[in-house]
Amino acid sequence: MSKLNLLIFAAACSLLTSCFKDEPLNAECDIEMAYLHADNPLEMFVKPTDSIATTNEAARTVIFSVRKGTDLTALAPQFHITEGATISPDNGSTHDFSQGGVSYTVTSEDGSWHKTYNVRFDEKTSAATYFSFENFFLESGKKRYYIWTDKTEDGTDMLNWASGNGGFAIVGGKATPEEYPTAPFDNGYEGKAVKLTTRSTGEAGKIFKMPIAAGNLFTGSFNTNVATKRPLEATHFGDGPYCVVSKKPIVLTGYYQYTPGNTITNKAGEVVPGIDQGDIYAVLFRNTKADGTPFYLDGSNVKTSDQIVALALVGPFDKTEGGWQKFSENFKYIANFDPQVLANGGYSMAVVFTSSTGGAEFVGAVGSELLIDEVKVIME
């Protein structure tokens, strides 16, 4: 074989070898879904879809909602986790949950990372109807931003509130927790309040074509895994056991202040004429589809889904003056309200606040600020 042919052969072997090199091991370690098999699910759950848990990634907590009086001493939850990752205790192993949650640790395929989740079973409790915003804490893990929660009668964290802070964490750089879009505010109408601020996402945000992040807070959950790829799908409005209502909502009330930022820009960073607006609203909807699968609202349909039964729309609004302003808005029913669906846990409610109404499409003014406090939902 000539020297030229040897060189060609060696190069070909090198290329072939490179094609067969191992792919890099996965460094993610998430619980993607948790569920529990039950032979007679309605003995344990109010509705069959409750056998699928709600995962609060920021708080590293997985919550199953069960009927009062359910025997929790020997349950075997199962998990879908990141491909290649491992979980300890073993997936599907049996544990006693009667004294509280059980810790599960997920380790990434490459062995370099792990997350510990608290998996718990909560007896069915209706959605909270009074929100003082006094209870909050820093996220699990890196402690980058705040999470809000209401409490059950026994003091358990409902973990019923979510925000886009988890998305901002991807591009927020070295921002302190107080510099995130959703943060505590000391001088509330009573005690503490929530401050929602439209923030610039800097150079990293420009790369993702997400130049701003509106401050928002809503009952539900936020999926950070799709925040930069499909942002409208990241907001799960009304998702979770503590969003299910047991009575018919009538009125949404509370206190707010709003100051718009100076200049509205769009996704491309271009200036848009007009004044930025904030928004406050609540939505009642059926939480199960016709085929029996679970349902929640997201950024694409939160005011338009055909699952919606009633809305209480306070905004949009631009500027308030003179300190705290009271709002009170009736729920307007646009579809039939069925008492039997209510009794079966078939209605959920999302309460939503945002500092820029166009924030989901990355339209808004940096510096727009909405303060919220002492919110109540009056039930029939």
mmCIF file of C-alpha atoms in Angstrom:
data_model
loop_
_atom_site.group_PDB
_atom_site.id
_atom_site.type_symbol
_atom_site.label_atom_id
_atom_site.label_comp_id
_atom_site.label_asym_id
_atom_site.label_seq_id
_atom_site.Cartn_x
_atom_site.Cartn_y
_atom_site.Cartn_z
ATOM 1 C CA MET A 1 0.000 0.000 0.000
ATOM 2 C CA SER A 2 1.411 3.401 -0.954
ATOM 3 C CA LYS A 3 2.104 6.094 1.606
ATOM 4 C CA LEU A 4 -0.798 8.133 0.193
ATOM 5 C CA ASN A 5 -3.203 5.214 0.567
ATOM 6 C CA LEU A 6 -1.972 4.588 4.117
ATOM 7 C CA LEU A 7 -2.653 8.201 5.010
ATOM 8 C CA ILE A 8 -6.141 8.026 3.507
ATOM 9 C CA PHE A 9 -6.824 4.756 5.363
ATOM 10 C CA ALA A 10 -5.607 6.223 8.669
ATOM 11 C CA ALA A 11 -7.742 9.335 8.227
ATOM 12 C CA ALA A 12 -10.793 7.218 7.434
ATOM 13 C CA CYS A 13 -10.221 5.093 10.543
ATOM 14 C CA SER A 14 -9.885 8.239 12.633
ATOM 15 C CA LEU A 15 -13.167 9.620 11.314
ATOM 16 C CA LEU A 16 -14.906 6.286 11.825
ATOM 17 C CA THR A 17 -13.612 6.060 15.387
ATOM 18 C CA SER A 18 -14.834 9.563 16.152
ATOM 19 C CA CYS A 19 -18.312 8.609 14.977
ATOM 20 C CA PHE A 20 -18.434 5.830 17.564
ATOM 21 C CA LYS A 21 -17.266 7.891 20.537
ATOM 22 C CA ASP A 22 -19.636 7.839 23.499
ATOM 23 C CA GLU A 23 -22.137 10.652 23.755
ATOM 24 C CA PRO A 24 -21.595 12.865 26.829
ATOM 25 C CA LEU A 25 -23.520 11.600 29.838
ATOM 26 C CA ASN A 26 -26.629 13.501 30.908
ATOM 27 C CA ALA A 27 -26.030 15.967 33.747
ATOM 28 C CA GLU A 28 -29.743 16.547 34.530
ATOM 29 C CA CYS A 29 -31.463 14.955 37.530
ATOM 30 C CA ASP A 30 -35.157 15.848 37.634
ATOM 31 C CA ILE A 31 -38.335 14.120 38.701
ATOM 32 C CA GLU A 32 -40.360 14.676 35.537
ATOM 33 C CA MET A 33 -43.552 12.995 36.771
ATOM 34 C CA ALA A 34 -44.731 11.142 39.858
ATOM 35 C CA TYR A 35 -47.751 8.867 40.084
ATOM 36 C CA LEU A 36 -49.308 6.194 42.278
ATOM 37 C CA HIS A 37 -51.110 3.071 41.111
ATOM 38 C CA ALA A 38 -54.304 2.241 43.020
ATOM 39 C CA ASP A 39 -56.648 -0.675 42.249
ATOM 40 C CA ASN A 40 -59.626 1.458 43.334
ATOM 41 C CA PRO A 41 -58.426 5.041 42.834
ATOM 42 C CA LEU A 42 -61.647 6.709 43.982
ATOM 43 C CA GLU A 43 -61.239 5.142 47.421
ATOM 44 C CA MET A 44 -58.029 7.130 47.798
ATOM 45 C CA PHE A 45 -58.406 10.101 45.453
ATOM 46 C CA VAL A 46 -61.267 12.540 44.889
ATOM 47 C CA LYS A 47 -60.845 11.988 41.146
ATOM 48 C CA PRO A 48 -58.664 9.537 39.185
ATOM 49 C CA THR A 49 -56.346 12.246 37.846
ATOM 50 C CA ASP A 50 -55.232 13.005 41.431
ATOM 51 C CA SER A 51 -53.094 9.855 41.189
ATOM 52 C CA ILE A 52 -50.631 12.061 39.261
ATOM 53 C CA ALA A 53 -48.713 14.317 41.656
ATOM 54 C CA THR A 54 -47.832 17.983 41.317
ATOM 55 C CA THR A 55 -44.094 18.688 41.345
ATOM 56 C CA ASN A 56 -42.865 22.050 42.604
ATOM 57 C CA GLU A 57 -39.350 22.106 41.153
ATOM 58 C CA ALA A 58 -38.286 25.318 42.898
ATOM 59 C CA ALA A 59 -39.233 23.933 46.321
ATOM 60 C CA ARG A 60 -38.135 20.373 45.371
ATOM 61 C CA THR A 61 -41.463 19.038 46.603
ATOM 62 C CA VAL A 62 -43.828 16.451 45.114
ATOM 63 C CA ILE A 63 -47.418 16.559 46.392
ATOM 64 C CA PHE A 64 -50.131 13.889 46.078
ATOM 65 C CA SER A 65 -53.621 14.987 47.105
ATOM 66 C CA VAL A 66 -55.680 12.241 48.811
ATOM 67 C CA ARG A 67 -59.021 11.901 50.569
ATOM 68 C CA LYS A 68 -59.159 12.555 54.291
ATOM 69 C CA GLY A 69 -58.623 9.388 56.300
ATOM 70 C CA THR A 70 -56.514 7.648 53.620
ATOM 71 C CA ASP A 71 -54.087 5.034 55.001
ATOM 72 C CA LEU A 72 -50.630 6.444 54.253
ATOM 73 C CA THR A 73 -48.535 3.812 56.048
ATOM 74 C CA ALA A 74 -47.531 1.720 53.019
ATOM 75 C CA LEU A 75 -47.479 3.548 49.692
ATOM 76 C CA ALA A 76 -45.244 3.008 46.661
ATOM 77 C CA PRO A 77 -45.065 6.099 44.423
ATOM 78 C CA GLN A 78 -43.430 5.726 41.029
ATOM 79 C CA PHE A 79 -41.386 8.297 39.149
ATOM 80 C CA HIS A 80 -40.393 9.247 35.641
ATOM 81 C CA ILE A 81 -36.944 10.791 36.004
ATOM 82 C CA THR A 82 -34.376 12.264 33.630
ATOM 83 C CA GLU A 83 -33.124 9.650 31.187
ATOM 84 C CA GLY A 84 -30.057 7.886 32.563
ATOM 85 C CA ALA A 85 -30.506 9.254 36.099
ATOM 86 C CA THR A 86 -31.031 7.090 39.187
ATOM 87 C CA ILE A 87 -33.284 7.553 42.206
ATOM 88 C CA SER A 88 -32.910 6.535 45.846
ATOM 89 C CA PRO A 89 -34.913 5.038 47.563
ATOM 90 C CA ASP A 90 -35.752 2.728 44.679
ATOM 91 C CA ASN A 91 -38.451 3.694 42.226
ATOM 92 C CA GLY A 92 -41.696 2.055 43.312
ATOM 93 C CA SER A 93 -40.456 1.038 46.763
ATOM 94 C CA THR A 94 -42.953 1.114 49.649
ATOM 95 C CA HIS A 95 -42.723 3.672 52.472
ATOM 96 C CA ASP A 96 -44.681 5.093 55.399
ATOM 97 C CA PHE A 97 -45.929 8.609 54.578
ATOM 98 C CA SER A 98 -48.203 8.942 57.615
ATOM 99 C CA GLN A 99 -45.655 10.992 59.586
ATOM 100 C CA GLY A 100 -44.800 13.374 56.749
ATOM 101 C CA GLY A 101 -42.811 13.427 53.544
ATOM 102 C CA VAL A 102 -40.118 11.007 52.436
ATOM 103 C CA SER A 103 -36.880 12.275 50.844
ATOM 104 C CA TYR A 104 -35.874 10.926 47.419
ATOM 105 C CA THR A 105 -32.530 11.779 45.812
ATOM 106 C CA VAL A 106 -32.128 11.822 42.023
ATOM 107 C CA THR A 107 -28.538 11.530 40.739
ATOM 108 C CA SER A 108 -27.573 12.502 37.207
ATOM 109 C CA GLU A 109 -26.285 9.934 34.716
ATOM 110 C CA ASP A 110 -22.773 11.402 34.895
ATOM 111 C CA GLY A 111 -22.849 11.159 38.713
ATOM 112 C CA SER A 112 -21.886 14.809 39.177
ATOM 113 C CA TRP A 113 -25.231 16.259 40.222
ATOM 114 C CA HIS A 114 -28.106 15.366 42.465
ATOM 115 C CA LYS A 115 -31.391 16.812 43.716
ATOM 116 C CA THR A 116 -33.308 15.788 46.817
ATOM 117 C CA TYR A 117 -37.111 15.980 46.657
ATOM 118 C CA ASN A 118 -39.605 15.799 49.509
ATOM 119 C CA VAL A 119 -42.468 13.527 48.427
ATOM 120 C CA ARG A 120 -45.610 13.904 50.511
ATOM 121 C CA PHE A 121 -49.291 12.965 50.596
ATOM 122 C CA ASP A 122 -51.638 15.770 51.699
ATOM 123 C CA GLU A 123 -55.243 15.261 52.671
ATOM 124 C CA LYS A 124 -57.557 17.106 50.318
ATOM 125 C CA THR A 125 -57.925 20.789 51.226
ATOM 126 C CA SER A 126 -59.767 23.445 49.257
ATOM 127 C CA ALA A 127 -57.953 26.330 47.595
ATOM 128 C CA ALA A 128 -57.012 29.202 49.897
ATOM 129 C CA THR A 129 -59.248 32.248 49.653
ATOM 130 C CA TYR A 130 -57.216 34.815 51.636
ATOM 131 C CA PHE A 131 -53.720 35.837 50.538
ATOM 132 C CA SER A 132 -51.647 38.038 52.850
ATOM 133 C CA PHE A 133 -48.261 37.250 51.192
ATOM 134 C CA GLU A 134 -46.528 37.037 54.565
ATOM 135 C CA ASN A 135 -45.199 33.501 54.014
ATOM 136 C CA PHE A 136 -42.246 33.155 51.644
ATOM 137 C CA PHE A 137 -38.811 31.563 51.495
ATOM 138 C CA LEU A 138 -35.833 31.194 49.173
ATOM 139 C CA GLU A 139 -35.862 28.414 46.580
ATOM 140 C CA SER A 140 -34.192 25.097 47.294
ATOM 141 C CA GLY A 141 -30.682 24.653 45.953
ATOM 142 C CA LYS A 142 -29.017 27.928 45.006
ATOM 143 C CA LYS A 143 -31.344 30.233 47.013
ATOM 144 C CA ARG A 144 -31.587 32.672 44.117
ATOM 145 C CA TYR A 145 -35.198 33.852 44.403
ATOM 146 C CA TYR A 146 -38.291 33.818 46.601
ATOM 147 C CA ILE A 147 -41.267 31.445 46.632
ATOM 148 C CA TRP A 148 -44.627 32.270 48.230
ATOM 149 C CA THR A 149 -46.955 29.851 49.976
ATOM 150 C CA ASP A 150 -50.148 29.816 51.961
ATOM 151 C CA LYS A 151 -50.621 27.491 54.927
ATOM 152 C CA THR A 152 -53.080 24.709 55.679
ATOM 153 C CA GLU A 153 -54.812 24.591 59.069
ATOM 154 C CA ASP A 154 -52.026 22.396 60.456
ATOM 155 C CA GLY A 155 -49.308 24.752 59.167
ATOM 156 C CA THR A 156 -48.245 22.752 56.097
ATOM 157 C CA ASP A 157 -46.940 24.790 53.161
ATOM 158 C CA MET A 158 -49.445 24.617 50.313
ATOM 159 C CA LEU A 159 -46.833 25.666 47.728
ATOM 160 C CA ASN A 160 -49.758 27.078 45.774
ATOM 161 C CA TRP A 161 -47.978 30.137 44.296
ATOM 162 C CA ALA A 162 -45.539 30.280 41.393
ATOM 163 C CA SER A 163 -43.755 32.967 39.392
ATOM 164 C CA GLY A 164 -41.458 33.385 36.424
ATOM 165 C CA ASN A 165 -38.483 33.868 38.751
ATOM 166 C CA GLY A 166 -37.214 30.435 37.761
ATOM 167 C CA GLY A 167 -37.009 31.552 34.144
ATOM 168 C CA PHE A 168 -35.248 34.782 35.076
ATOM 169 C CA ALA A 169 -32.688 32.717 37.001
ATOM 170 C CA ILE A 170 -31.478 31.279 33.682
ATOM 171 C CA VAL A 171 -30.544 34.722 32.356
ATOM 172 C CA GLY A 172 -30.443 36.850 35.503
ATOM 173 C CA GLY A 173 -26.731 36.587 36.121
ATOM 174 C CA LYS A 174 -25.713 37.840 39.568
ATOM 175 C CA ALA A 175 -29.050 39.429 40.524
ATOM 176 C CA THR A 176 -29.845 39.289 44.241
ATOM 177 C CA PRO A 177 -33.191 37.760 45.305
ATOM 178 C CA GLU A 178 -34.574 41.279 45.800
ATOM 179 C CA GLU A 179 -33.602 42.180 42.204
ATOM 180 C CA TYR A 180 -35.667 39.387 40.668
ATOM 181 C CA PRO A 181 -38.961 40.294 38.925
ATOM 182 C CA THR A 182 -41.035 38.968 41.854
ATOM 183 C CA ALA A 183 -39.829 39.909 45.331
ATOM 184 C CA PRO A 184 -41.151 40.783 48.825
ATOM 185 C CA PHE A 185 -42.090 44.367 49.679
ATOM 186 C CA ASP A 186 -41.868 45.491 53.307
ATOM 187 C CA ASN A 187 -44.399 48.336 53.333
ATOM 188 C CA GLY A 188 -47.569 46.525 52.343
ATOM 189 C CA TYR A 189 -51.148 47.575 52.935
ATOM 190 C CA GLU A 190 -50.859 45.327 55.994
ATOM 191 C CA GLY A 191 -47.481 43.839 56.872
ATOM 192 C CA LYS A 192 -45.581 42.659 53.808
ATOM 193 C CA ALA A 193 -46.723 42.685 50.197
ATOM 194 C CA VAL A 194 -45.448 41.396 46.842
ATOM 195 C CA LYS A 195 -43.555 43.625 44.407
ATOM 196 C CA LEU A 196 -43.703 42.715 40.719
ATOM 197 C CA THR A 197 -41.200 44.563 38.517
ATOM 198 C CA THR A 198 -40.522 44.262 34.792
ATOM 199 C CA ARG A 199 -36.776 43.637 34.519
ATOM 200 C CA SER A 200 -34.229 43.659 31.719
ATOM 201 C CA THR A 201 -32.705 40.239 31.082
ATOM 202 C CA GLY A 202 -29.464 41.744 29.766
ATOM 203 C CA GLU A 203 -27.243 40.253 27.090
ATOM 204 C CA ALA A 204 -28.215 36.685 27.918
ATOM 205 C CA GLY A 205 -31.864 37.566 27.409
ATOM 206 C CA LYS A 206 -31.111 39.014 23.996
ATOM 207 C CA ILE A 207 -29.524 35.729 22.947
ATOM 208 C CA PHE A 208 -32.728 33.871 23.846
ATOM 209 C CA LYS A 209 -34.812 36.698 22.281
ATOM 210 C CA MET A 210 -36.333 37.375 25.692
ATOM 211 C CA PRO A 211 -35.210 40.948 26.423
ATOM 212 C CA ILE A 212 -37.504 41.526 29.403
ATOM 213 C CA ALA A 213 -39.048 39.535 32.221
ATOM 214 C CA ALA A 214 -42.311 40.837 33.626
ATOM 215 C CA GLY A 215 -42.887 40.378 37.335
ATOM 216 C CA ASN A 216 -45.686 37.873 37.846
ATOM 217 C CA LEU A 217 -47.257 35.768 40.571
ATOM 218 C CA PHE A 218 -50.009 33.195 40.117
ATOM 219 C CA THR A 219 -51.578 30.195 41.787
ATOM 220 C CA GLY A 220 -50.197 27.178 39.959
ATOM 221 C CA SER A 221 -46.721 26.001 38.990
ATOM 222 C CA PHE A 222 -43.858 27.022 36.716
ATOM 223 C CA ASN A 223 -41.904 24.603 34.517
ATOM 224 C CA THR A 224 -38.320 25.860 34.206
ATOM 225 C CA ASN A 225 -37.463 23.015 31.805
ATOM 226 C CA VAL A 226 -39.330 24.713 28.936
ATOM 227 C CA ALA A 227 -38.936 28.358 30.038
ATOM 228 C CA THR A 228 -36.479 29.305 27.272
ATOM 229 C CA LYS A 229 -37.825 26.947 24.576
ATOM 230 C CA ARG A 230 -41.606 27.305 24.905
ATOM 231 C CA PRO A 231 -42.201 30.114 27.421
ATOM 232 C CA LEU A 232 -45.990 30.206 27.039
ATOM 233 C CA GLU A 233 -46.115 26.575 28.172
ATOM 234 C CA ALA A 234 -43.961 27.225 31.247
ATOM 235 C CA THR A 235 -46.752 28.932 33.206
ATOM 236 C CA HIS A 236 -49.191 26.329 34.562
ATOM 237 C CA PHE A 237 -52.039 28.504 35.829
ATOM 238 C CA GLY A 238 -54.297 26.759 38.352
ATOM 239 C CA ASP A 239 -52.146 23.618 38.394
ATOM 240 C CA GLY A 240 -51.973 21.763 41.693
ATOM 241 C CA PRO A 241 -54.125 20.334 44.480
ATOM 242 C CA TYR A 242 -54.407 23.656 46.306
ATOM 243 C CA CYS A 243 -55.981 25.343 43.289
ATOM 244 C CA VAL A 244 -59.080 23.115 43.420
ATOM 245 C CA VAL A 245 -62.112 24.941 44.851
ATOM 246 C CA SER A 246 -64.896 23.548 47.039
ATOM 247 C CA LYS A 247 -67.225 26.546 46.758
ATOM 248 C CA LYS A 248 -68.393 28.873 43.998
ATOM 249 C CA PRO A 249 -66.230 32.042 43.682
ATOM 250 C CA ILE A 250 -68.196 35.299 43.659
ATOM 251 C CA VAL A 251 -65.840 38.294 44.103
ATOM 252 C CA LEU A 252 -62.095 38.999 43.859
ATOM 253 C CA THR A 253 -60.875 41.818 46.141
ATOM 254 C CA GLY A 254 -57.569 43.277 47.314
ATOM 255 C CA TYR A 255 -55.224 46.266 47.237
ATOM 256 C CA TYR A 256 -52.693 47.382 44.637
ATOM 257 C CA GLN A 257 -50.444 50.159 43.358
ATOM 258 C CA TYR A 258 -49.109 50.442 39.829
ATOM 259 C CA THR A 259 -46.426 52.608 38.212
ATOM 260 C CA PRO A 260 -45.574 51.998 34.527
ATOM 261 C CA GLY A 261 -42.004 52.089 33.250
ATOM 262 C CA ASN A 262 -40.865 54.793 30.856
ATOM 263 C CA THR A 263 -40.489 52.985 27.518
ATOM 264 C CA ILE A 264 -42.253 49.915 26.127
ATOM 265 C CA THR A 265 -40.187 47.630 23.918
ATOM 266 C CA ASN A 266 -41.067 44.467 22.011
ATOM 267 C CA LYS A 267 -39.342 41.107 21.570
ATOM 268 C CA ALA A 268 -36.963 42.606 19.021
ATOM 269 C CA GLY A 269 -36.017 45.432 21.387
ATOM 270 C CA GLU A 270 -37.897 48.021 19.306
ATOM 271 C CA VAL A 271 -39.712 50.883 21.024
ATOM 272 C CA VAL A 272 -43.503 50.510 21.074
ATOM 273 C CA PRO A 273 -45.718 53.582 21.525
ATOM 274 C CA GLY A 274 -48.052 53.798 24.492
ATOM 275 C CA ILE A 275 -48.049 53.272 28.254
ATOM 276 C CA ASP A 276 -47.339 49.920 29.869
ATOM 277 C CA GLN A 277 -50.152 48.258 31.791
ATOM 278 C CA GLY A 278 -50.388 45.827 34.681
ATOM 279 C CA ASP A 279 -53.058 43.200 35.202
ATOM 280 C CA ILE A 280 -54.946 41.385 37.960
ATOM 281 C CA TYR A 281 -57.467 38.634 37.301
ATOM 282 C CA ALA A 282 -58.838 35.300 38.452
ATOM 283 C CA VAL A 283 -60.062 32.416 36.288
ATOM 284 C CA LEU A 284 -62.290 29.473 37.248
ATOM 285 C CA PHE A 285 -62.020 26.477 34.911
ATOM 286 C CA ARG A 286 -62.724 22.760 34.604
ATOM 287 C CA ASN A 287 -59.537 20.907 35.515
ATOM 288 C CA THR A 288 -60.270 17.729 33.567
ATOM 289 C CA LYS A 289 -60.770 17.315 29.827
ATOM 290 C CA ALA A 290 -63.640 15.369 28.283
ATOM 291 C CA ASP A 291 -61.366 12.332 27.900
ATOM 292 C CA GLY A 292 -60.522 12.392 31.625
ATOM 293 C CA THR A 293 -56.969 13.763 31.377
ATOM 294 C CA PRO A 294 -55.819 16.541 33.752
ATOM 295 C CA PHE A 295 -55.996 20.117 32.487
ATOM 296 C CA TYR A 296 -54.504 23.474 33.500
ATOM 297 C CA LEU A 297 -54.278 26.839 31.754
ATOM 298 C CA ASP A 298 -51.061 28.276 30.313
ATOM 299 C CA GLY A 299 -49.837 31.474 28.688
ATOM 300 C CA SER A 300 -51.522 30.643 25.395
ATOM 301 C CA ASN A 301 -55.080 30.220 26.700
ATOM 302 C CA VAL A 302 -55.368 31.650 30.231
ATOM 303 C CA LYS A 303 -58.257 33.943 29.229
ATOM 304 C CA THR A 304 -59.526 32.128 26.136
ATOM 305 C CA SER A 305 -59.730 28.372 26.810
ATOM 306 C CA ASP A 306 -63.093 26.699 26.286
ATOM 307 C CA GLN A 307 -62.548 25.037 29.707
ATOM 308 C CA ILE A 308 -63.054 28.434 31.407
ATOM 309 C CA VAL A 309 -66.259 28.834 33.421
ATOM 310 C CA ALA A 310 -65.838 32.310 34.975
ATOM 311 C CA LEU A 311 -63.456 35.288 35.045
ATOM 312 C CA ALA A 312 -62.912 38.221 37.401
ATOM 313 C CA LEU A 313 -60.984 40.860 35.406
ATOM 314 C CA VAL A 314 -59.614 43.811 37.400
ATOM 315 C CA GLY A 315 -57.260 45.126 34.695
ATOM 316 C CA PRO A 316 -55.570 45.993 32.502
ATOM 317 C CA PHE A 317 -54.693 49.344 34.123
ATOM 318 C CA ASP A 318 -51.892 51.879 33.735
ATOM 319 C CA LYS A 319 -51.160 54.296 36.601
ATOM 320 C CA THR A 320 -52.454 54.601 40.155
ATOM 321 C CA GLU A 321 -51.967 57.615 42.408
ATOM 322 C CA GLY A 322 -52.345 58.280 46.102
ATOM 323 C CA GLY A 323 -51.041 55.054 47.573
ATOM 324 C CA TRP A 324 -52.895 51.772 47.936
ATOM 325 C CA GLN A 325 -56.040 51.370 45.839
ATOM 326 C CA LYS A 326 -58.760 48.842 46.599
ATOM 327 C CA PHE A 327 -60.138 46.619 43.837
ATOM 328 C CA SER A 328 -63.295 44.515 43.883
ATOM 329 C CA GLU A 329 -64.450 42.582 40.822
ATOM 330 C CA ASN A 330 -67.295 40.103 40.442
ATOM 331 C CA PHE A 331 -66.724 36.747 38.753
ATOM 332 C CA LYS A 332 -68.605 36.768 35.451
ATOM 333 C CA TYR A 333 -69.839 33.277 34.563
ATOM 334 C CA ILE A 334 -69.569 32.512 30.862
ATOM 335 C CA ALA A 335 -70.414 28.809 31.069
ATOM 336 C CA ASN A 336 -72.682 26.586 33.119
ATOM 337 C CA PHE A 337 -71.579 26.032 36.712
ATOM 338 C CA ASP A 338 -72.325 22.423 37.740
ATOM 339 C CA PRO A 339 -72.622 21.696 41.502
ATOM 340 C CA GLN A 340 -71.863 18.023 40.849
ATOM 341 C CA VAL A 341 -68.588 18.889 39.105
ATOM 342 C CA LEU A 342 -67.783 21.118 42.102
ATOM 343 C CA ALA A 343 -68.479 18.266 44.537
ATOM 344 C CA ASN A 344 -66.152 15.987 42.567
ATOM 345 C CA GLY A 345 -63.250 18.471 42.680
ATOM 346 C CA GLY A 346 -63.628 19.324 39.018
ATOM 347 C CA TYR A 347 -63.067 23.104 39.225
ATOM 348 C CA SER A 348 -59.753 24.878 39.767
ATOM 349 C CA MET A 349 -58.993 28.584 40.118
ATOM 350 C CA ALA A 350 -55.996 30.626 39.002
ATOM 351 C CA VAL A 351 -55.345 34.044 40.563
ATOM 352 C CA VAL A 352 -52.868 36.012 38.432
ATOM 353 C CA PHE A 353 -50.868 39.253 38.780
ATOM 354 C CA THR A 354 -48.389 40.755 36.293
ATOM 355 C CA SER A 355 -46.451 44.016 35.964
ATOM 356 C CA SER A 356 -46.732 44.026 32.128
ATOM 357 C CA THR A 357 -49.759 42.657 30.304
ATOM 358 C CA GLY A 358 -47.639 41.787 27.282
ATOM 359 C CA GLY A 359 -44.958 40.098 29.324
ATOM 360 C CA ALA A 360 -45.729 36.621 27.964
ATOM 361 C CA GLU A 361 -44.730 37.933 24.507
ATOM 362 C CA PHE A 362 -41.793 39.913 25.999
ATOM 363 C CA VAL A 363 -43.501 43.257 25.436
ATOM 364 C CA GLY A 364 -43.310 45.732 28.315
ATOM 365 C CA ALA A 365 -41.451 48.585 29.937
ATOM 366 C CA VAL A 366 -38.447 47.938 32.175
ATOM 367 C CA GLY A 367 -39.246 49.393 35.589
ATOM 368 C CA SER A 368 -43.025 48.866 35.504
ATOM 369 C CA GLU A 369 -44.002 48.015 39.075
ATOM 370 C CA LEU A 370 -47.114 46.398 40.547
ATOM 371 C CA LEU A 371 -47.585 46.065 44.312
ATOM 372 C CA ILE A 372 -50.145 43.545 45.590
ATOM 373 C CA ASP A 373 -51.500 42.840 49.077
ATOM 374 C CA GLU A 374 -54.433 41.502 51.111
ATOM 375 C CA VAL A 375 -56.185 39.673 48.290
ATOM 376 C CA LYS A 376 -59.377 37.699 48.958
ATOM 377 C CA VAL A 377 -61.714 35.518 46.970
ATOM 378 C CA ILE A 378 -65.229 35.722 48.399
ATOM 379 C CA MET A 379 -67.081 32.430 47.966
ATOM 380 C CA GLU A 380 -70.798 31.746 47.768
#
